[in-house]
Tab-separated table of C-alpha atoms in Angstrom:
chain	number	residue	atom	x	y	z
T	21	MET	CA	0.014	-1.370	-7.238
T	22	SER	CA	-2.583	1.368	-7.318
T	23	ALA	CA	-3.229	4.573	-9.270
T	24	THR	CA	-5.614	6.971	-7.532
T	25	ASN	CA	-6.322	10.677	-7.171
T	26	ASN	CA	-5.315	10.617	-3.508
T	27	ARG	CA	-2.118	10.073	-1.563
T	28	PRO	CA	-2.144	7.312	1.082
T	29	GLU	CA	-1.781	9.931	3.829
T	30	ASP	CA	-4.957	11.651	2.603
T	31	LEU	CA	-6.908	8.598	3.746
T	32	ASP	CA	-5.229	8.229	7.125
T	33	PRO	CA	-3.515	11.514	8.097
T	34	GLY	CA	-1.158	11.688	11.070
T	35	THR	CA	-1.691	9.713	14.234
T	36	THR	CA	-5.469	10.209	14.405
T	37	LYS	CA	-6.277	7.007	12.442
T	38	LYS	CA	-9.347	8.439	10.749
T	39	GLN	CA	-9.347	5.556	8.235
T	40	GLN	CA	-11.337	7.522	5.696
T	41	HIS	CA	-12.596	6.218	2.358
T	42	ALA	CA	-11.991	7.817	-1.050
T	43	SER	CA	-15.565	9.135	-0.973
T	44	ASP	CA	-14.751	11.036	2.273
T	45	ILE	CA	-11.992	13.218	0.813
T	46	LYS	CA	-11.530	15.595	-2.106
T	47	PRO	CA	-9.646	14.030	-5.052
T	48	ARG	CA	-6.396	15.650	-6.148
T	49	HIS	CA	-5.802	16.860	-9.708
T	50	GLU	CA	-2.808	14.546	-10.145
T	51	VAL	CA	-2.681	10.751	-10.332
T	52	VAL	CA	-0.716	9.134	-7.520
T	53	LEU	CA	0.962	5.832	-8.422
T	54	CYS	CA	1.925	3.535	-5.531
T	55	VAL	CA	4.057	0.480	-6.284
T	56	ASP	CA	4.536	-2.047	-3.479
T	57	LEU	CA	7.356	-4.567	-3.238
T	58	PHE	CA	5.180	-6.848	-1.130
T	59	GLN	CA	2.171	-6.744	1.151
T	60	ARG	CA	1.571	-8.179	4.566
T	61	GLY	CA	-0.825	-10.657	3.031
T	62	VAL	CA	-2.819	-13.519	4.432
T	63	GLY	CA	-2.014	-16.292	6.830
T	64	GLY	CA	-3.106	-14.948	10.231
T	65	LEU	CA	-5.370	-16.874	12.560
T	66	HIS	CA	-8.013	-14.140	12.376
T	67	SER	CA	-8.516	-10.894	10.439
T	68	TRP	CA	-8.617	-8.318	13.240
T	69	GLY	CA	-4.993	-7.680	14.123
T	70	ALA	CA	-3.171	-11.012	14.185
T	71	LYS	CA	0.116	-11.096	12.299
T	72	PRO	CA	0.421	-13.641	9.491
T	73	LEU	CA	1.820	-17.005	10.494
T	74	ASP	CA	5.616	-17.008	10.617
T	75	LYS	CA	5.982	-19.115	7.467
T	76	TYR	CA	4.194	-16.356	5.478
T	77	ARG	CA	6.145	-13.372	6.846
T	78	TYR	CA	8.983	-11.392	5.285
T	79	HIS	CA	12.231	-12.063	7.127
T	80	GLY	CA	14.655	-9.524	5.683
T	81	LYS	CA	15.385	-11.365	2.463
T	82	GLU	CA	16.819	-9.151	-0.257
T	83	TYR	CA	14.383	-8.382	-3.064
T	84	ARG	CA	14.893	-6.174	-6.106
T	85	TYR	CA	12.626	-5.222	-8.925
T	86	THR	CA	12.376	-2.606	-11.643
T	87	TYR	CA	9.574	-1.095	-13.653
T	88	THR	CA	9.217	1.289	-16.560
T	89	ILE	CA	6.587	3.993	-16.936
T	90	ARG	CA	5.950	5.087	-20.490
T	91	VAL	CA	3.448	7.689	-21.678
T	92	LEU	CA	1.604	6.562	-24.805
T	93	GLU	CA	-0.151	9.111	-26.972
C-alpha cells in the first residue's frame, strides 16, 4: 500500500520506460492511494529480471479482501 502525490503512470508513462523518481516529477495536489492485493515478491535466482521461483508465484488462486477508508477530523 502506498499514499503519494503522484499516480504510478506519472513515474513510468507509456511505453518509454523512463523509470523516473518522485523527485523528477511535479507532485499532484491530490493524494493517490494504491492498495495491492499482492506483489511479485522475492524468490528469484537474481534481482535483474528473473521471475520468482515457482513455489513463490501466484497461480490463479482466488483471493478476496476488503478495507475501509475513514476520514478523522
